[in-house]
Coordinates of N, CA and C in Angstrom, one line a residue:
X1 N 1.8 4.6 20.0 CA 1.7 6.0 19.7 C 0.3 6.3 19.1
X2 N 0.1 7.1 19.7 CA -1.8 7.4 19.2 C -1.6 8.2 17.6
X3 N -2.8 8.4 17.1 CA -2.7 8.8 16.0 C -2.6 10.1 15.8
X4 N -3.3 11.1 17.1 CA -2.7 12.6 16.9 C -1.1 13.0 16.9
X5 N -0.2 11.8 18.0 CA 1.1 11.8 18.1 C 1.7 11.9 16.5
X6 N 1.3 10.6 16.0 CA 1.5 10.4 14.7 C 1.7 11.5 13.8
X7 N 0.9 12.1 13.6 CA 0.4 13.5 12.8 C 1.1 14.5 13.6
X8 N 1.8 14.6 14.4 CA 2.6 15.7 14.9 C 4.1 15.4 14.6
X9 N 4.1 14.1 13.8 CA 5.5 13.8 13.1 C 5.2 14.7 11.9
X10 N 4.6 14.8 11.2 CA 3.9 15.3 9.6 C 4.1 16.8 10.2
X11 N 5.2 17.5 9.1 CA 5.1 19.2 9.0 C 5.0 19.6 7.7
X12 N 4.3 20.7 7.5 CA 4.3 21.2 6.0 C 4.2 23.0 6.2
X13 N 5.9 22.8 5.2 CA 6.3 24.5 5.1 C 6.4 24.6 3.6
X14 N 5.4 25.8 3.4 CA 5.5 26.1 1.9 C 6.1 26.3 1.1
X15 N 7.7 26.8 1.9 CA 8.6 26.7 1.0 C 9.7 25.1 0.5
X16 N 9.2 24.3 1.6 CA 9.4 23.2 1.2 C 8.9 21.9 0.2
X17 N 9.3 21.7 -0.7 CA 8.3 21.0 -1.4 C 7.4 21.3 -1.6
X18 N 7.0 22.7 -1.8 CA 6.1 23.3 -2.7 C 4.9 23.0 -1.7
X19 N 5.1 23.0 -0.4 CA 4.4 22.9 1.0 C 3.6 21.3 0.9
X20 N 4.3 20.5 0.2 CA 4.0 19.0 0.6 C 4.0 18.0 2.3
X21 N 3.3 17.6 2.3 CA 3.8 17.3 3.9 C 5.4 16.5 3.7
X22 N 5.9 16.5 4.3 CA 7.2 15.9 5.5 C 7.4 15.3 6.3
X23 N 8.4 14.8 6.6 CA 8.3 14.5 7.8 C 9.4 15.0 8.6
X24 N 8.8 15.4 9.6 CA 9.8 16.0 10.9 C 11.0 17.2 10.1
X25 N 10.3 17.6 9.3 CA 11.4 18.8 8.8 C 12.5 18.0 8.0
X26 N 12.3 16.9 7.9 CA 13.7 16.1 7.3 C 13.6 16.4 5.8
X27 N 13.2 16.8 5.4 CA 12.6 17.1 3.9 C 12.7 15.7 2.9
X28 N 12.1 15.1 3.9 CA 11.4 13.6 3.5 C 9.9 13.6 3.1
X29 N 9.4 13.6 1.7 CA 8.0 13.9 2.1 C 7.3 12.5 2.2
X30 N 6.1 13.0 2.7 CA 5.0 11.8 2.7 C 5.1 11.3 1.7
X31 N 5.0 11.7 0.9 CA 4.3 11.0 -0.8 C 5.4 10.3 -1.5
X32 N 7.1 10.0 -1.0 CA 7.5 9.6 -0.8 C 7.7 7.8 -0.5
X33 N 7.5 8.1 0.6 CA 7.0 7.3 1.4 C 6.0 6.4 1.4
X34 N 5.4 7.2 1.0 CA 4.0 6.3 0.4 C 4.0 5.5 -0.8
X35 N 4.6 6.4 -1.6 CA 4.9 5.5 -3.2 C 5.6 4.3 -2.7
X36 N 7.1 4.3 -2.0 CA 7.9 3.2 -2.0 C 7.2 2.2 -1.5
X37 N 6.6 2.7 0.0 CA 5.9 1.2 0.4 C 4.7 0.6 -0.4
X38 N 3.6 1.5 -1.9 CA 3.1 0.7 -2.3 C 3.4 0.3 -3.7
X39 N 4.9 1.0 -3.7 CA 6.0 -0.4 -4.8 C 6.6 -1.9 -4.1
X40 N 6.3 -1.7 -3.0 CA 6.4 -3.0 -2.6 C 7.9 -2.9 -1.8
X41 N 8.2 -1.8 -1.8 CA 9.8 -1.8 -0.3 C 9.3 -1.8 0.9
X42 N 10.2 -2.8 1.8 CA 9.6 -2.8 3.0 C 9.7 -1.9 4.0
X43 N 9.3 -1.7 5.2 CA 9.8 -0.6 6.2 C 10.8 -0.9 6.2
X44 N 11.6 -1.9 6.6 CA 13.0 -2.1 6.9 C 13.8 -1.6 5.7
X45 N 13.8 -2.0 4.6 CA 14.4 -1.2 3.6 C 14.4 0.1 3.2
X46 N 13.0 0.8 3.7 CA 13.2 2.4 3.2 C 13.7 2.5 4.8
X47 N 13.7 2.3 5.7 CA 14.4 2.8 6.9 C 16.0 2.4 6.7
X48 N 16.6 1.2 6.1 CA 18.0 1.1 5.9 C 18.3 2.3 4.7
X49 N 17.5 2.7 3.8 CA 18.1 3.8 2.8 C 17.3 5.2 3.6
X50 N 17.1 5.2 4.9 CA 17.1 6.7 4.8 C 17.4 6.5 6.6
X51 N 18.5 6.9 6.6 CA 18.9 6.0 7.5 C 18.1 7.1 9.5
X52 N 17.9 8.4 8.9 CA 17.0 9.3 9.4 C 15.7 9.1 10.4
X53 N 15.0 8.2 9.3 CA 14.0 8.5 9.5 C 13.7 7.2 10.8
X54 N 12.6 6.8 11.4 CA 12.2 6.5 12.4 C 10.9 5.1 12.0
X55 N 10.7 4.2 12.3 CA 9.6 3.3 12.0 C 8.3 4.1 12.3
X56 N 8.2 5.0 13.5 CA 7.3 5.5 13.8 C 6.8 6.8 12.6
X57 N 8.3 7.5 11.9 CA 8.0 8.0 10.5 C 7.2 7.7 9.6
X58 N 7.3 6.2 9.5 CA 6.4 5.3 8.0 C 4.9 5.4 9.1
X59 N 5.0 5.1 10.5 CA 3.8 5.2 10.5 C 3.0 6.2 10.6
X60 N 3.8 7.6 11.0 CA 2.8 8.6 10.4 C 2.9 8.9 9.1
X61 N 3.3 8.4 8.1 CA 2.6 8.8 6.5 C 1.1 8.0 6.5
X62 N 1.7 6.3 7.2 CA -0.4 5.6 6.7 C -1.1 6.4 7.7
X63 N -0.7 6.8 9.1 CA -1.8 7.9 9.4 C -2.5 8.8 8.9
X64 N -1.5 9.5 8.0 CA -1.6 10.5 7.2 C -2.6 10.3 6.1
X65 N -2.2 9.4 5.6 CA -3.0 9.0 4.2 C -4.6 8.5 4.7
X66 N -4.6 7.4 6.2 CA -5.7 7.1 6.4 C -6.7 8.3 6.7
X67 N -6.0 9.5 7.4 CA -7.0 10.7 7.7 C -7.3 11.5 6.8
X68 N -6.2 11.4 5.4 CA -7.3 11.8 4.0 C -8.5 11.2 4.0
X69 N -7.9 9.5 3.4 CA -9.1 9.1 3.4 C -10.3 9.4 3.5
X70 N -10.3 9.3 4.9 CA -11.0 8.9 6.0 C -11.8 10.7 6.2
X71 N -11.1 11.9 5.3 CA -11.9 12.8 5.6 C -11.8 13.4 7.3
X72 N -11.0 12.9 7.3 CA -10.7 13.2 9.5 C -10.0 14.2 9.1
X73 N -10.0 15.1 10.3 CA -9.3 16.4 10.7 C -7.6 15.9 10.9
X74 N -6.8 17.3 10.1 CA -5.4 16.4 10.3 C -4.8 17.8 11.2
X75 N -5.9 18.5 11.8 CA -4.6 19.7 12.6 C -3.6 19.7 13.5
X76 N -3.5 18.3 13.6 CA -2.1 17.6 14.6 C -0.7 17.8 13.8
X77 N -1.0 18.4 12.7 CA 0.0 18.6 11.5 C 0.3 20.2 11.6
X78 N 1.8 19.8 11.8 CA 2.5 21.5 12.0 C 2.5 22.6 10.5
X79 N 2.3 23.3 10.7 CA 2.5 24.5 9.9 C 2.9 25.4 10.4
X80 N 4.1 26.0 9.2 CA 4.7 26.8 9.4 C 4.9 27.4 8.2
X81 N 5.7 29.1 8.8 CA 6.3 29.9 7.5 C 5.1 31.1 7.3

């Protein structure tokens, strides 16, 4: 899955989470996500507790985070509201 695909998992509605990104409307947010896996949970374990979400989910949050980083353009990311 390419990385614009990726970023078209990531939504952010302002009424949700105070317009945090998401994912796929699940009101799962990135940051989330991100914390668990750099507490040291593995994909397979935040995927067994959320039982939702998708491997390709986890990997658009490091997409996500890498195109902060990285200062790249993220308008592959839905908005709405």
């Amino acid at each position: 899955m390419s990385q614009n695909e990726l970023l078209g998992r990531i939504t952010v509605r302002p009424e949700v989470f105070g317009g945090k990104p998401i994912i796929r409307d699940l009101r799962i947010s990135v940051e989330l996500i991100l914390s668990l896996l750099a507490q040291g949970e593995s994909a397979e374990a935040i995927l067994d507790d959320y039982p939702d979400l998708e491997q390709a989910d986890i990997n658009a949050c490091l997409a996500y985070a890498h195109s902060m980083i990285a200062h790249e353009r993220i308008d592959r990311i839905a908005v709405s509201g």
